[in-house]
Tab-separated table of C-alpha atoms in Angstrom:
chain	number	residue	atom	x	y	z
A	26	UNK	CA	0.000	0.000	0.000
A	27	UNK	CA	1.092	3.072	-0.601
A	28	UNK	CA	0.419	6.806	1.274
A	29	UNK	CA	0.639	10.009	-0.576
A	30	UNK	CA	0.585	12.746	1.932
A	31	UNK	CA	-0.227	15.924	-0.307
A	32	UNK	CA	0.280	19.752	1.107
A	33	UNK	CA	-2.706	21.998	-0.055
A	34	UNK	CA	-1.684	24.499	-2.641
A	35	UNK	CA	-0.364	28.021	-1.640
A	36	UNK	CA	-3.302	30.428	0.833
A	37	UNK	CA	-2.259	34.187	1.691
A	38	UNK	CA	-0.530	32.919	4.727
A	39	UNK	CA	2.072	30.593	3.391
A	40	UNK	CA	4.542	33.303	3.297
A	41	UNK	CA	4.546	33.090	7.341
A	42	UNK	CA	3.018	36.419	7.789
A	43	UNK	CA	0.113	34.655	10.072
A	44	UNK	CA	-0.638	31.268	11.159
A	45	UNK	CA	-3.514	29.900	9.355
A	46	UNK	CA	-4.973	26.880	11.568
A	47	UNK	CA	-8.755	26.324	11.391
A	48	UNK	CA	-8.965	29.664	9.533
A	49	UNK	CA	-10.682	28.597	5.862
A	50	UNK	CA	-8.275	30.471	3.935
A	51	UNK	CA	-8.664	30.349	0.162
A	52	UNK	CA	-6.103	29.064	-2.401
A	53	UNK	CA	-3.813	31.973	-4.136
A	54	UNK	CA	-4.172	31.769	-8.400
A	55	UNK	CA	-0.154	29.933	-7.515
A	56	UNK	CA	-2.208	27.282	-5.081
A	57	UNK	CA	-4.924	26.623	-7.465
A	58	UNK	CA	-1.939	26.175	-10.267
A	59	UNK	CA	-0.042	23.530	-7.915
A	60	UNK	CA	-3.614	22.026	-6.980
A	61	UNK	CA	-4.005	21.295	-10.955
A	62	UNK	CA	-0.143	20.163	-11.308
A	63	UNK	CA	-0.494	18.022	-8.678
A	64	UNK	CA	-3.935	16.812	-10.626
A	65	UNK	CA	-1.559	16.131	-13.801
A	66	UNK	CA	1.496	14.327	-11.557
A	67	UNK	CA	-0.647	11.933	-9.790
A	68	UNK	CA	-2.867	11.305	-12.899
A	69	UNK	CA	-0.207	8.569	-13.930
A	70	UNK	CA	-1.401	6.383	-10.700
A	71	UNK	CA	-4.393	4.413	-10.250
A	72	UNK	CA	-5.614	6.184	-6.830
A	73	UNK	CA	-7.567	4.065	-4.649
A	74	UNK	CA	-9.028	7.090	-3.132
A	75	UNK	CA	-8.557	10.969	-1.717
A	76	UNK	CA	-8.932	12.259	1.043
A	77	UNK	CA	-8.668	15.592	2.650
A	78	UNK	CA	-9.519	18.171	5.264
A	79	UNK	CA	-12.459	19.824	5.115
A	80	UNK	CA	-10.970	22.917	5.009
A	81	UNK	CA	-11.315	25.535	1.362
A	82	UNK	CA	-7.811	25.354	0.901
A	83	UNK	CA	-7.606	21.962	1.137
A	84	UNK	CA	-10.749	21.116	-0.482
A	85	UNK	CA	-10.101	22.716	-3.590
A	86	UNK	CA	-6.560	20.648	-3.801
A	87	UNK	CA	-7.741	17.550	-3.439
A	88	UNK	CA	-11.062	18.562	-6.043
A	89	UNK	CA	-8.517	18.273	-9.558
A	90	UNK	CA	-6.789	15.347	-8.676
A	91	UNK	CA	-9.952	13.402	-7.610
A	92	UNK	CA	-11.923	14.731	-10.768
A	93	UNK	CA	-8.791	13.578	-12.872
A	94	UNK	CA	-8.862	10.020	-11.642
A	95	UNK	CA	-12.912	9.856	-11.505
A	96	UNK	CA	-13.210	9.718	-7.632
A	97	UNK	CA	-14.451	12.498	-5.270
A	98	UNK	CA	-12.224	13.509	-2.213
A	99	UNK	CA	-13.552	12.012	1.364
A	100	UNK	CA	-13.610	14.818	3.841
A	101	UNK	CA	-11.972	14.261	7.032
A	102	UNK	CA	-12.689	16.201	10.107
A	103	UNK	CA	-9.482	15.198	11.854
A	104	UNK	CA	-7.112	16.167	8.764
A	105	UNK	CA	-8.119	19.404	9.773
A	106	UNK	CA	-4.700	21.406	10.735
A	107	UNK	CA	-3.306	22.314	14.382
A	108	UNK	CA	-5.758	24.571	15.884
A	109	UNK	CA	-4.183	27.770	16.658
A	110	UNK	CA	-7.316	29.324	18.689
A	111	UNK	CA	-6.612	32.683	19.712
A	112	UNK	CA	-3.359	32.932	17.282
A	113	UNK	CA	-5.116	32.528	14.580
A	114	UNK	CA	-4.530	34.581	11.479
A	115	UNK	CA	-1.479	36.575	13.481
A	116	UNK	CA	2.312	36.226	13.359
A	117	UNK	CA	4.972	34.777	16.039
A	118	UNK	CA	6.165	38.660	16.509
A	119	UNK	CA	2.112	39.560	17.355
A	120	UNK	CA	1.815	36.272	19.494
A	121	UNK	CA	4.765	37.043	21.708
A	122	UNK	CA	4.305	40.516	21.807
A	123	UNK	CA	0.324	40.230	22.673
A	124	UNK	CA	0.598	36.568	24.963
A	125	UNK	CA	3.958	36.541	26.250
A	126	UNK	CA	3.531	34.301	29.314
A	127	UNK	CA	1.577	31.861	26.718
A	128	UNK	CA	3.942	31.919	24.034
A	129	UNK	CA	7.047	31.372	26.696
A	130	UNK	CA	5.277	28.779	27.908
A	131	UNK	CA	4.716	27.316	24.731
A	132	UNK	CA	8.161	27.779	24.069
A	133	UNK	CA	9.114	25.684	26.420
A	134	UNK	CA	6.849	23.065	26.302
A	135	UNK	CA	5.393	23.087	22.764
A	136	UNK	CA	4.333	19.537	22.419
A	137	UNK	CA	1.779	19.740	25.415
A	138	UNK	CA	0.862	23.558	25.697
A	139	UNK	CA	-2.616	23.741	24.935
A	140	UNK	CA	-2.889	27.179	22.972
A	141	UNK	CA	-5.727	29.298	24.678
A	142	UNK	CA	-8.900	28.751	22.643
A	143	UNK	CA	-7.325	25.945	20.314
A	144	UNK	CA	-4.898	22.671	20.633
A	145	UNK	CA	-1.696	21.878	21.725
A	146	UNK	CA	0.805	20.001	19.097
A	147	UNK	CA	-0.041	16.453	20.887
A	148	UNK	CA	-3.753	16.822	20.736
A	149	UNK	CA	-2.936	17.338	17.099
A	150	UNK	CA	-0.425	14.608	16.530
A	151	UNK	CA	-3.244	12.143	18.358
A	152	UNK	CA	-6.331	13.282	16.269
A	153	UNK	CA	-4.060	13.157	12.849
A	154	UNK	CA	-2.780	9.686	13.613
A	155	UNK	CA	-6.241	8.155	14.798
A	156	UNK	CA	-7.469	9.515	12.009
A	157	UNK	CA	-5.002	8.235	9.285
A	158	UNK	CA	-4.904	4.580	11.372
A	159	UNK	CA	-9.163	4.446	10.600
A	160	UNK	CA	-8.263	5.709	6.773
A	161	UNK	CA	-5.365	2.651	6.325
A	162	UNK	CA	-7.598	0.361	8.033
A	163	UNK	CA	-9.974	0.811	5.192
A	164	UNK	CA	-7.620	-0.906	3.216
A	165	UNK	CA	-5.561	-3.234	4.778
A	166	UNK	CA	-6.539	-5.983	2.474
A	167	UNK	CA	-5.675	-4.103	-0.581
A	168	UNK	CA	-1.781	-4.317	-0.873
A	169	UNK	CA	-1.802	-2.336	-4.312
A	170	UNK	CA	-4.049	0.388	-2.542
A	171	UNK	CA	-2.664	4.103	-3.182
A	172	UNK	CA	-4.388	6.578	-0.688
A	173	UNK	CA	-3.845	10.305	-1.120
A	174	UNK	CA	-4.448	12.604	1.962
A	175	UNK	CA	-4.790	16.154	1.160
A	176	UNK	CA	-4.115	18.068	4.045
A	177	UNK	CA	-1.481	20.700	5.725
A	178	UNK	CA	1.562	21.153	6.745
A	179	UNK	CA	1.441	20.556	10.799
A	180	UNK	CA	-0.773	17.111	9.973
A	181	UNK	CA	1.242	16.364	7.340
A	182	UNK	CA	4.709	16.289	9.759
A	183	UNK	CA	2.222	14.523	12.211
A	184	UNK	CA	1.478	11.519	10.378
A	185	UNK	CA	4.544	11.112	8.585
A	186	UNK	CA	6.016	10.948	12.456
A	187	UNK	CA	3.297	8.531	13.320
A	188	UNK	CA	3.400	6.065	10.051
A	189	UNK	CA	7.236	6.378	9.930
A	190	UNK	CA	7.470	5.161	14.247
A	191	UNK	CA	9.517	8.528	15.040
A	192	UNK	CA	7.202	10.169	17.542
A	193	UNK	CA	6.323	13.733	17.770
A	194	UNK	CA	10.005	14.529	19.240
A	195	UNK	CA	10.738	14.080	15.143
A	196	UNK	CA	8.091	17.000	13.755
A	197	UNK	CA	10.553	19.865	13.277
A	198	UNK	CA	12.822	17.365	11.125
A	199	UNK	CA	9.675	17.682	8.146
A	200	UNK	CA	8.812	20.518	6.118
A	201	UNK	CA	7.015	20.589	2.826
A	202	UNK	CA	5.995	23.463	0.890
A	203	UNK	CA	2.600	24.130	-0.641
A	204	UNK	CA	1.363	21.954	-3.324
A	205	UNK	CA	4.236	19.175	-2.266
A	206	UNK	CA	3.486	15.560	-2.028
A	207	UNK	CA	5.670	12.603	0.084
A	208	UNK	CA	4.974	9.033	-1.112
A	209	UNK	CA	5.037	6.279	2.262
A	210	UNK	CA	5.031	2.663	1.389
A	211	UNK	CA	3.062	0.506	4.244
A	212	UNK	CA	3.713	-2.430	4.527
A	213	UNK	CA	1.131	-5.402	6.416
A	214	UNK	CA	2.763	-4.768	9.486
A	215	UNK	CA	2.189	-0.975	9.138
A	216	UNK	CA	5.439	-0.354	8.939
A	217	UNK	CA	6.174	2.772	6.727
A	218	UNK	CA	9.326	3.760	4.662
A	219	UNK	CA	9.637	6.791	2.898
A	220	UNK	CA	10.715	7.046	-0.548
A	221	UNK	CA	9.582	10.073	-1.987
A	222	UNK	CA	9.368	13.441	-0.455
A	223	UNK	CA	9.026	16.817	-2.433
């Protein structure tokens, strides 16, 4: 089996000027561009199915390359990204300038500090891996099964912790851009090895 984790294209935040959690910002013309290149790149595979967040940005990704291999993307509540609750839609310079003691605090403990109003990076790490354990479940039988997850960028270093057995102490060692795509063989066991990440 394999697992193609796919970035949603470029939003107005993936330049780092805010953090864009639960916020349903809109693909950029660039994002919609990648979502239809990715469309094109993954039309050579057979795709078993698509799935994705149920957020716009990811939404309208996953919508080409579904359409090009005649399936419609399964919307996933807990693809959804980290929830950044009262950060939302501002910058790390706003955060620590507007929630100091919260943003020390998360800077010290930033697996398990619980954001005020949202998640902490845990309660996202948990929620992404359920979720992708219920999705490969689906298809344990099916060795030749090629499941795309649409998704972002925080859930996307989550699960390829999970699949890969690192842990969430190994989430700052992934980073993919918008529109990029990593390709995880799983094997019965569940075991996962990476051999493609753009």
């Amino acid at each position: 089996m394999e697992l193609i984790l796919i970035r949603h294209g470029q939003c107005r935040t993936d330049d780092g000027s805010a953090y864009c959690g639960w916020t349903d910002a809109p693909l950029t013309d660039e994002g919609v561009r990648q979502a239809y290149a990715l469309a094109k790149k993954l039309a050579q595979r057979r795709l078993t199915a698509v799935y994705c967040s149920p957020l716009k940005r990811a939404k309208d990704t996953a919508a080409p390359i579904a359409s090009v291999q005649g399936l419609v993307p399964i919307e996933e509540e807990g693809l959804k990204e980290l929830n950044f609750g009262m950060w939302e839609s501002k910058n790390w310079r706003q955060i620590e300038r507007e929630y100091p003691e919260e943003w020390l605090q998360w800077s010290r403990d930033w697996k398990d500090f619980v954001i005020p109003g949202g998640e902490s990076a845990r309660q996202m790490y948990d929620r992404t891996a359920h979720k992708l354990d219920e999705i490969l479940e689906c298809y344990r039988d099916d060795k030749d099964a090629q499941i795309a997850v649409v998704t972002h960028q925080g859930c996307i270093r989550a699960m390829a912790c999970h699949v890969l057995g690192l842990g969430l102490d190994a989430y700052w060692r992934f980073k993919m851009g918008p529109g990029g795509m990593a390709v995880i063989e799983i094997n019965e066991g569940r075991f996962g090895i990476l051999s493609h990440w753009e």
